[in-house]
CSV table of C-alpha atoms (C1' of nucleotides) in Angstrom, one decimal:
chain,number,residue,atom,x,y,z
A,1,MET,CA,-28.7,-16.4,-4.2
A,2,MET,CA,-26.8,-15.6,-1.6
A,3,SER,CA,-27.6,-11.9,0.4
A,4,ILE,CA,-24.3,-10.0,1.1
A,5,LEU,CA,-24.1,-11.0,4.7
A,6,ASP,CA,-24.3,-14.4,3.7
A,7,GLU,CA,-21.3,-14.4,1.2
A,8,MET,CA,-19.5,-12.3,3.6
A,9,GLY,CA,-20.0,-14.8,6.7
A,10,THR,CA,-18.5,-17.4,3.8
A,11,ALA,CA,-15.6,-15.2,3.4
A,12,ASN,CA,-15.0,-14.9,7.1
A,13,ARG,CA,-15.4,-18.5,7.7
A,14,GLN,CA,-12.5,-19.1,4.8
A,15,LEU,CA,-10.6,-16.8,7.0
A,16,ILE,CA,-11.2,-18.4,10.3
A,17,VAL,CA,-10.2,-22.0,8.8
A,18,MET,CA,-7.2,-20.4,7.5
A,19,GLY,CA,-5.9,-19.3,11.0
A,20,TYR,CA,-6.6,-15.7,10.2
A,21,LYS,CA,-8.2,-13.2,12.4
A,22,ILE,CA,-12.2,-11.6,11.6
A,23,THR,CA,-11.0,-7.8,12.5
A,24,ARG,CA,-13.1,-4.6,12.1
A,25,GLN,CA,-11.1,-3.5,9.4
A,26,ARG,CA,-11.1,-6.5,7.6
A,27,GLU,CA,-14.8,-7.3,7.9
A,28,ALA,CA,-15.1,-3.0,6.1
A,29,THR,CA,-12.7,-4.3,3.7
A,30,LEU,CA,-14.8,-7.2,2.4
A,31,ARG,CA,-18.1,-5.4,2.8
A,32,VAL,CA,-16.8,-2.9,0.3
A,33,LEU,CA,-15.7,-5.4,-2.0
A,34,PHE,CA,-19.6,-7.2,-2.2
A,35,GLU,CA,-20.8,-3.6,-2.1
A,36,ASN,CA,-19.5,-3.1,-5.4
A,37,GLU,CA,-19.0,-6.5,-7.1
A,38,ALA,CA,-19.7,-4.8,-10.2
A,39,GLU,CA,-16.9,-2.2,-10.2
A,40,HIS,CA,-12.8,-2.8,-10.6
A,41,LEU,CA,-11.5,-0.9,-7.8
A,42,SER,CA,-8.2,-0.1,-7.4
A,43,ALA,CA,-6.3,-0.4,-3.8
A,44,GLU,CA,-7.0,3.4,-3.0
A,45,GLU,CA,-10.4,3.7,-4.5
A,46,ILE,CA,-11.2,1.1,-2.2
A,47,PHE,CA,-9.2,2.3,0.5
A,48,MET,CA,-11.5,5.9,-0.1
A,49,LEU,CA,-14.5,3.8,0.4
A,50,VAL,CA,-13.8,1.5,3.4
A,51,LYS,CA,-12.6,5.1,5.0
A,52,LYS,CA,-16.5,6.6,4.6
A,53,ASN,CA,-17.2,4.1,8.0
A,54,ASN,CA,-13.6,3.4,9.4
A,55,PRO,CA,-11.9,6.8,9.5
A,56,ASP,CA,-9.2,5.6,11.1
A,57,ILE,CA,-8.2,2.6,9.2
A,58,GLY,CA,-4.3,3.1,7.2
A,59,LEU,CA,-3.9,2.3,3.4
A,60,ALA,CA,-1.1,-0.2,4.6
A,61,THR,CA,-3.8,-2.1,5.9
A,62,VAL,CA,-6.0,-2.3,3.1
A,63,TYR,CA,-3.4,-3.2,0.6
A,64,ARG,CA,-2.2,-6.4,3.5
A,65,THR,CA,-5.8,-7.1,3.6
A,66,LEU,CA,-6.0,-7.2,-0.4
A,67,ASP,CA,-2.9,-9.3,-0.5
A,68,LEU,CA,-4.6,-12.1,1.9
A,69,LEU,CA,-7.8,-12.4,0.0
A,70,ASN,CA,-6.2,-12.6,-3.0
A,71,GLU,CA,-4.3,-15.4,-1.4
A,72,LEU,CA,-7.2,-17.1,-0.8
A,73,ASP,CA,-8.3,-16.7,-3.8
A,74,ILE,CA,-11.7,-14.5,-2.1
A,75,VAL,CA,-10.6,-11.7,-4.8
A,76,GLU,CA,-8.4,-12.2,-8.0
A,77,LYS,CA,-6.0,-9.2,-8.7
A,78,ILE,CA,-6.0,-7.5,-11.8
A,79,ASN,CA,-4.0,-5.3,-14.0
A,80,PHE,CA,-5.8,-3.4,-16.9
A,81,GLY,CA,-3.0,-2.1,-17.7
A,82,ASP,CA,-3.2,1.4,-16.3
A,83,GLY,CA,-0.9,1.2,-13.6
A,84,VAL,CA,-3.0,0.3,-10.5
A,85,ALA,CA,-3.6,-2.9,-9.6
A,86,ARG,CA,-7.5,-3.7,-9.8
A,87,PHE,CA,-9.6,-6.0,-7.1
A,88,ASP,CA,-12.3,-8.6,-8.5
A,89,LEU,CA,-14.5,-10.7,-5.9
A,90,ARG,CA,-14.5,-14.1,-6.9
A,91,SER,CA,-17.6,-15.8,-5.6
A,92,LYS,CA,-18.0,-19.3,-7.1
A,93,ASP,CA,-20.8,-18.2,-9.7
A,94,HIS,CA,-17.9,-15.5,-10.9
A,95,GLU,CA,-15.4,-18.5,-11.2
A,96,HIS,CA,-13.7,-19.4,-14.5
A,97,MET,CA,-15.8,-16.6,-16.0
A,98,HIS,CA,-13.5,-13.5,-15.9
A,99,HIS,CA,-14.3,-12.2,-19.7
A,100,HIS,CA,-14.0,-7.9,-19.7
A,101,LEU,CA,-15.2,-5.8,-22.3
A,102,LEU,CA,-12.7,-3.0,-22.2
A,103,CYS,CA,-13.7,0.5,-23.7
A,104,SER,CA,-10.5,2.7,-25.1
A,105,GLU,CA,-13.0,5.8,-25.5
A,106,CYS,CA,-14.7,5.9,-22.0
A,107,GLY,CA,-12.7,3.5,-20.7
A,108,GLN,CA,-15.7,1.4,-18.9
A,109,VAL,CA,-15.1,-2.3,-18.0
A,110,LYS,CA,-17.8,-4.8,-18.7
A,111,GLU,CA,-17.9,-8.0,-17.3
A,112,ILE,CA,-19.2,-10.9,-19.5
A,113,LYS,CA,-20.4,-14.2,-17.6
A,114,GLU,CA,-20.0,-17.2,-20.0
A,115,ASP,CA,-17.6,-19.8,-20.4
A,116,TRP,CA,-16.4,-19.9,-23.7
A,117,LEU,CA,-12.8,-21.4,-22.9
A,118,GLN,CA,-13.9,-25.0,-21.9
A,119,GLU,CA,-13.3,-26.3,-25.0
A,120,MET,CA,-9.9,-24.8,-25.5
A,121,GLU,CA,-8.6,-25.6,-21.8
A,122,VAL,CA,-9.1,-29.6,-22.9
A,123,ARG,CA,-7.0,-28.9,-26.1
A,124,LEU,CA,-4.3,-27.2,-24.3
A,125,GLU,CA,-4.0,-30.0,-21.7
A,126,LYS,CA,-3.8,-32.5,-24.6
A,127,GLU,CA,-1.8,-31.3,-27.2
A,128,PHE,CA,1.0,-29.0,-24.8
A,129,GLY,CA,0.7,-30.8,-21.2
A,130,PHE,CA,-1.2,-27.4,-20.0
A,131,LYS,CA,-3.3,-27.9,-16.9
A,132,VAL,CA,-5.3,-24.6,-16.2
A,133,SER,CA,-5.9,-23.7,-13.0
A,134,ASP,CA,-8.0,-20.0,-14.2
A,135,HIS,CA,-8.0,-18.3,-17.4
A,136,ARG,CA,-8.3,-14.3,-18.3
A,137,LEU,CA,-9.6,-13.4,-21.5
A,138,GLU,CA,-10.4,-9.2,-22.6
A,139,PHE,CA,-11.3,-7.4,-25.1
A,140,THR,CA,-10.0,-3.9,-26.4
A,141,GLY,CA,-12.3,-1.8,-29.0
A,142,ARG,CA,-15.2,0.7,-28.4
A,143,TYR,CA,-18.9,0.7,-27.7
A,144,HIS,CA,-21.3,1.9,-30.9
A,145,LYS,CA,-22.2,4.3,-28.6
A,146,CYS,CA,-19.3,5.6,-27.9
A,147,ALA,CA,-18.1,5.6,-31.5
A,148,ASN,CA,-19.3,9.4,-31.8
A,149,LYS,CA,-17.5,11.7,-28.7
A,150,SER,CA,-21.4,11.8,-26.8
A,151,CYS,CA,-21.0,8.8,-23.8
A,152,LYS,CA,-19.0,10.1,-20.9
A,153,LYS,CA,-15.9,8.9,-19.7
A,154,VAL,CA,-15.9,6.5,-16.7
A,155,ARG,CA,-12.7,6.4,-15.9
A,156,LYS,CA,-9.1,6.9,-18.3
A,157,ALA,CA,-8.8,4.9,-21.0
A,158,VAL,CA,-6.0,2.1,-20.8
B,1,MET,CA,8.9,-14.1,-44.3
B,2,MET,CA,10.8,-10.9,-43.3
B,3,SER,CA,13.8,-10.2,-42.1
B,4,ILE,CA,14.8,-8.4,-39.3
B,5,LEU,CA,16.6,-5.6,-41.0
B,6,ASP,CA,13.0,-5.4,-42.9
B,7,GLU,CA,11.1,-5.4,-40.4
B,8,MET,CA,12.8,-2.6,-38.8
B,9,GLY,CA,12.7,-0.6,-42.1
B,10,THR,CA,9.3,-1.4,-41.4
B,11,ALA,CA,8.9,0.1,-38.3
B,12,ASN,CA,11.2,3.2,-38.8
B,13,ARG,CA,8.9,4.1,-41.8
B,14,GLN,CA,6.4,4.0,-39.4
B,15,LEU,CA,8.3,6.7,-37.3
B,16,ILE,CA,9.0,9.1,-40.1
B,17,VAL,CA,5.3,9.1,-41.3
B,18,MET,CA,4.4,10.4,-38.4
B,19,GLY,CA,6.5,12.9,-38.1
B,20,TYR,CA,8.8,11.5,-35.7
B,21,LYS,CA,12.2,10.8,-36.2
B,22,ILE,CA,14.8,7.7,-36.2
B,23,THR,CA,17.5,8.2,-33.4
B,24,ARG,CA,20.7,5.6,-32.6
B,25,GLN,CA,18.3,5.6,-29.4
B,26,ARG,CA,15.5,4.7,-31.2
B,27,GLU,CA,16.9,1.7,-33.7
B,28,ALA,CA,18.5,0.3,-31.2
B,29,THR,CA,15.6,-0.2,-29.0
B,30,LEU,CA,14.2,-1.4,-32.4
B,31,ARG,CA,16.8,-4.1,-32.5
B,32,VAL,CA,16.4,-5.6,-29.4
B,33,LEU,CA,13.0,-5.9,-29.6
B,34,PHE,CA,13.3,-7.6,-33.4
B,35,GLU,CA,15.9,-10.0,-31.5
B,36,ASN,CA,13.9,-10.6,-28.5
B,37,GLU,CA,10.6,-11.3,-30.4
B,38,ALA,CA,10.1,-14.7,-28.0
B,39,GLU,CA,10.9,-12.8,-25.0
B,40,HIS,CA,8.1,-10.6,-22.9
B,41,LEU,CA,11.0,-7.9,-22.0
B,42,SER,CA,10.4,-5.2,-19.3
B,43,ALA,CA,11.5,-1.9,-19.9
B,44,GLU,CA,14.3,-2.6,-17.3
B,45,GLU,CA,15.3,-6.0,-19.5
B,46,ILE,CA,15.4,-3.9,-22.7
B,47,PHE,CA,17.6,-1.2,-21.3
B,48,MET,CA,20.1,-3.5,-20.2
B,49,LEU,CA,20.1,-4.7,-23.5
B,50,VAL,CA,20.0,-1.8,-25.2
B,51,LYS,CA,22.9,-1.0,-23.2
B,52,LYS,CA,25.2,-3.8,-24.1
B,53,ASN,CA,25.8,-1.6,-27.8
B,54,ASN,CA,24.7,2.1,-26.4
B,55,PRO,CA,26.2,2.2,-23.2
B,56,ASP,CA,25.4,5.6,-22.7
B,57,ILE,CA,21.5,5.5,-23.7
B,58,GLY,CA,19.4,6.7,-20.7
B,59,LEU,CA,16.5,4.0,-19.1
B,60,ALA,CA,14.3,7.6,-19.5
B,61,THR,CA,14.7,7.3,-23.2
B,62,VAL,CA,13.9,3.5,-22.9
B,63,TYR,CA,10.8,4.1,-21.5
B,64,ARG,CA,9.8,7.4,-23.8
B,65,THR,CA,10.9,4.9,-26.7
B,66,LEU,CA,8.3,2.0,-26.1
B,67,ASP,CA,6.0,4.2,-25.4
B,68,LEU,CA,6.0,6.1,-28.5
B,69,LEU,CA,6.0,2.6,-30.4
B,70,ASN,CA,3.5,1.1,-28.4
B,71,GLU,CA,1.3,4.3,-29.4
B,72,LEU,CA,2.3,3.8,-32.8
B,73,ASP,CA,1.1,-0.3,-31.9
B,74,ILE,CA,4.0,-1.2,-33.3
B,75,VAL,CA,4.5,-2.8,-29.6
B,76,GLU,CA,2.0,-4.0,-27.0
B,77,LYS,CA,2.4,-3.5,-23.5
B,78,ILE,CA,1.1,-6.2,-21.2
B,79,ASN,CA,1.1,-6.3,-18.1
B,80,PHE,CA,1.4,-10.4,-16.3
B,81,GLY,CA,0.9,-8.9,-12.8
B,82,ASP,CA,4.1,-8.9,-11.5
B,83,GLY,CA,4.9,-5.4,-11.3
B,84,VAL,CA,6.4,-4.5,-14.6
B,85,ALA,CA,4.9,-4.0,-17.8
B,86,ARG,CA,6.1,-5.7,-20.7
B,87,PHE,CA,6.7,-5.2,-24.3
B,88,ASP,CA,5.7,-7.5,-27.1
B,89,LEU,CA,6.0,-7.3,-31.1
B,90,ARG,CA,2.9,-6.4,-33.0
B,91,SER,CA,4.1,-7.2,-36.0
B,92,LYS,CA,1.3,-8.5,-38.6
B,93,ASP,CA,1.5,-12.2,-38.6
B,94,HIS,CA,1.0,-11.8,-34.7
B,95,GLU,CA,-2.2,-9.6,-35.1
B,96,HIS,CA,-4.5,-11.0,-32.9
B,97,MET,CA,-3.0,-13.8,-32.0
B,98,HIS,CA,-2.0,-12.5,-28.4
B,99,HIS,CA,-2.5,-15.6,-26.6
B,100,HIS,CA,-0.4,-16.5,-23.6
B,101,LEU,CA,0.1,-19.6,-21.2
B,102,LEU,CA,1.2,-18.7,-17.7
B,103,CYS,CA,3.2,-21.6,-15.5
B,104,SER,CA,2.2,-20.5,-12.3
B,105,GLU,CA,4.7,-22.7,-10.9
B,106,CYS,CA,8.1,-21.8,-13.2
B,107,GLY,CA,7.3,-18.8,-14.0
B,108,GLN,CA,7.3,-19.4,-17.8
B,109,VAL,CA,5.4,-17.2,-20.4
B,110,LYS,CA,4.6,-19.4,-23.8
B,111,GLU,CA,3.0,-17.5,-26.7
B,112,ILE,CA,0.3,-19.9,-28.6
B,113,LYS,CA,-0.3,-18.7,-32.3
B,114,GLU,CA,-3.5,-18.9,-33.2
B,115,ASP,CA,-7.3,-17.1,-33.0
B,116,TRP,CA,-9.6,-19.1,-31.6
B,117,LEU,CA,-11.6,-16.0,-30.8
B,118,GLN,CA,-13.1,-14.9,-34.5
B,119,GLU,CA,-16.6,-16.2,-33.6
B,120,MET,CA,-16.9,-14.2,-29.9
B,121,GLU,CA,-15.6,-11.1,-31.6
B,122,VAL,CA,-18.7,-11.2,-34.4
B,123,ARG,CA,-20.7,-12.1,-31.0
B,124,LEU,CA,-19.9,-9.0,-28.9
B,125,GLU,CA,-20.7,-6.7,-31.9
B,126,LYS,CA,-24.1,-8.5,-32.6
B,127,GLU,CA,-25.0,-8.6,-29.0
B,128,PHE,CA,-23.2,-6.2,-27.1
B,129,GLY,CA,-22.8,-3.4,-29.9
B,130,PHE,CA,-19.2,-3.3,-29.1
B,131,LYS,CA,-16.5,-3.2,-31.8
B,132,VAL,CA,-13.5,-5.2,-30.8
B,133,SER,CA,-10.0,-4.0,-32.0
B,134,ASP,CA,-7.8,-6.3,-30.2
B,135,HIS,CA,-7.9,-9.1,-27.7
B,136,ARG,CA,-6.1,-10.9,-25.2
B,137,LEU,CA,-6.4,-14.2,-23.7
B,138,GLU,CA,-4.3,-15.7,-20.9
B,139,PHE,CA,-4.2,-19.3,-19.3
B,140,THR,CA,-3.2,-19.9,-15.7
B,141,GLY,CA,-1.6,-23.0,-14.8
B,142,ARG,CA,1.1,-25.5,-15.0
B,143,TYR,CA,3.0,-27.7,-17.6
B,144,HIS,CA,2.6,-31.5,-16.7
B,145,LYS,CA,6.3,-31.2,-16.2
B,146,CYS,CA,6.6,-28.6,-13.8
B,147,ALA,CA,3.9,-30.6,-11.4
B,148,ASN,CA,6.9,-32.5,-10.4
B,149,LYS,CA,9.5,-30.0,-9.0
B,150,SER,CA,12.2,-30.6,-11.5
B,151,CYS,CA,11.4,-27.8,-13.7
B,152,LYS,CA,13.9,-24.8,-12.8
B,153,LYS,CA,12.2,-21.3,-12.7
B,154,VAL,CA,12.5,-18.7,-15.4
B,155,ARG,CA,10.8,-15.9,-13.9
B,156,LYS,CA,8.7,-14.8,-10.3
B,157,ALA,CA,5.1,-16.5,-11.2
B,158,VAL,CA,2.8,-14.4,-10.9
C,1,DC,C1',19.0,26.0,-38.6
C,2,DT,C1',14.7,24.4,-36.1
C,3,DT,C1',11.8,21.5,-33.1
C,4,DA,C1',12.2,16.7,-31.4
C,5,DC,C1',15.1,14.3,-28.8
C,6,DT,C1',17.8,12.4,-25.4
C,7,DG,C1',20.5,12.2,-20.5
C,8,DC,C1',20.4,13.0,-16.1
C,9,DA,C1',18.4,13.6,-11.3
C,10,DA,C1',14.9,14.8,-9.3
C,11,DA,C1',9.8,13.6,-8.7
C,12,DA,C1',5.8,11.2,-8.9
C,13,DA,C1',3.0,7.2,-8.5
C,14,DG,C1',1.8,2.9,-6.4
C,15,DT,C1',3.4,-0.7,-3.6
C,16,DT,C1',5.6,-2.9,0.9
C,17,DT,C1',7.9,-2.9,5.1
C,18,DG,C1',9.8,-2.0,10.0
C,19,DC,C1',8.0,-1.4,14.7
C,20,DA,C1',5.8,-0.2,18.5
C,21,DA,C1',1.3,-0.3,20.1
C,22,DC,C1',-4.0,-3.1,19.5
C,23,DA,C1',-7.0,-6.2,20.0
C,24,DG,C1',-9.1,-11.0,18.5
C,25,DG,C1',-9.6,-15.5,20.2
D,1,DC,C1',-2.2,-14.0,27.5
D,2,DC,C1',-0.2,-14.8,23.5
D,3,DT,C1',0.2,-14.0,18.5
D,4,DG,C1',-1.8,-11.5,14.9
D,5,DT,C1',-2.7,-7.3,13.6
D,6,DT,C1',-3.1,-2.7,13.2
D,7,DG,C1',-1.7,2.6,12.1
D,8,DC,C1',2.1,5.1,10.9
D,9,DA,C1',5.9,6.6,8.5
D,10,DA,C1',10.1,5.6,6.1
D,11,DA,C1',11.4,2.8,2.0
D,12,DC,C1',11.6,0.6,-2.3
D,13,DT,C1',10.1,-0.1,-7.1
D,14,DT,C1',8.6,0.8,-11.7
D,15,DT,C1',7.7,5.0,-14.5
D,16,DT,C1',7.2,9.6,-15.5
D,17,DT,C1',9.0,14.8,-16.0
D,18,DG,C1',11.7,19.6,-16.3
D,19,DC,C1',15.6,21.1,-18.1
D,20,DA,C1',19.5,22.4,-20.3
D,21,DG,C1',22.7,20.4,-24.3
D,22,DT,C1',22.4,18.0,-28.8
D,23,DA,C1',21.1,15.7,-32.9
D,24,DA,C1',18.3,14.2,-37.1
D,25,DG,C1',16.4,16.2,-41.5
DNA sequence: CTTACTGCAAAAAGTTTGCAACAGG
DNA sequence: CCTGTTGCAAACTTTTTGCAGTAAG
């Protein structure tokens, strides 16, 4: 179990190794990502959170940082189909466990942390000559508790 | 095994039942979708194909038609992360078999027509109180034949 | 006839880029 | 210092919208 500081240190080290610089803006963006690991934030949302402590940061910088982190596989860029890209930390413990439940009623996105697909990946390589490097599994549906209208929307449903 | 005309008839009937009108533009768009079932066309691509036989159609109309078809569950709107929405027919035979292989080398998107997830859906309902209405499974990786640079790109890789 | 549908052009929304100034190592 | 990085504004891309005219049923 790593602390946020440890995890940020690891990410920073990855940046340095690849010849990138640690800047105030990049650290602030990483911090927001680590502090909101459970969420699936959009660039805009990340931007606004970073702005709280760094009012002078530019939106373009956040986009450039997220691009960079995506390239380094520190975050994963996902699109749930609502027109904005969202960004998810890809710490070691999450690897290959990118399963999501999307509730069409309340818009909630829940992460499922189990790897159910190992077997299928073996099959794909054998049968299709396709070597899997990553996967993504998403279930759309609704929670029982949302079937009655009592649940509050957390996001525009997809 | 239904013919294209049969399948289009079914889609048309769905439109009528829901109180929508059958127009030249909607029929042309449906025809393009049925004639290119294997592809995952973007709105722009569909627009250009429709234009071949219907030069006066507007891009906005294609967007509006695709939205409508999506709402009626005649097509599925998917986003592979390359910045454009793509549209997939959702005929009965395909239901619950939306699995894709994305080759990061050549950009090809292949459909896998098997349902591997029944068991998981039962589990989600029991353990999470989540009733699945649809799912989506995507594998990113590369074909063995693409590992050497000999394969030609079919699309900007995601 | 009536109301839904269309084409066009303009607007919106999300993201990227060019550039001069700035700052990390 | 030197080169990567930043903020800003402008550009770009994809999608949506307003509106006056058109056509399906």
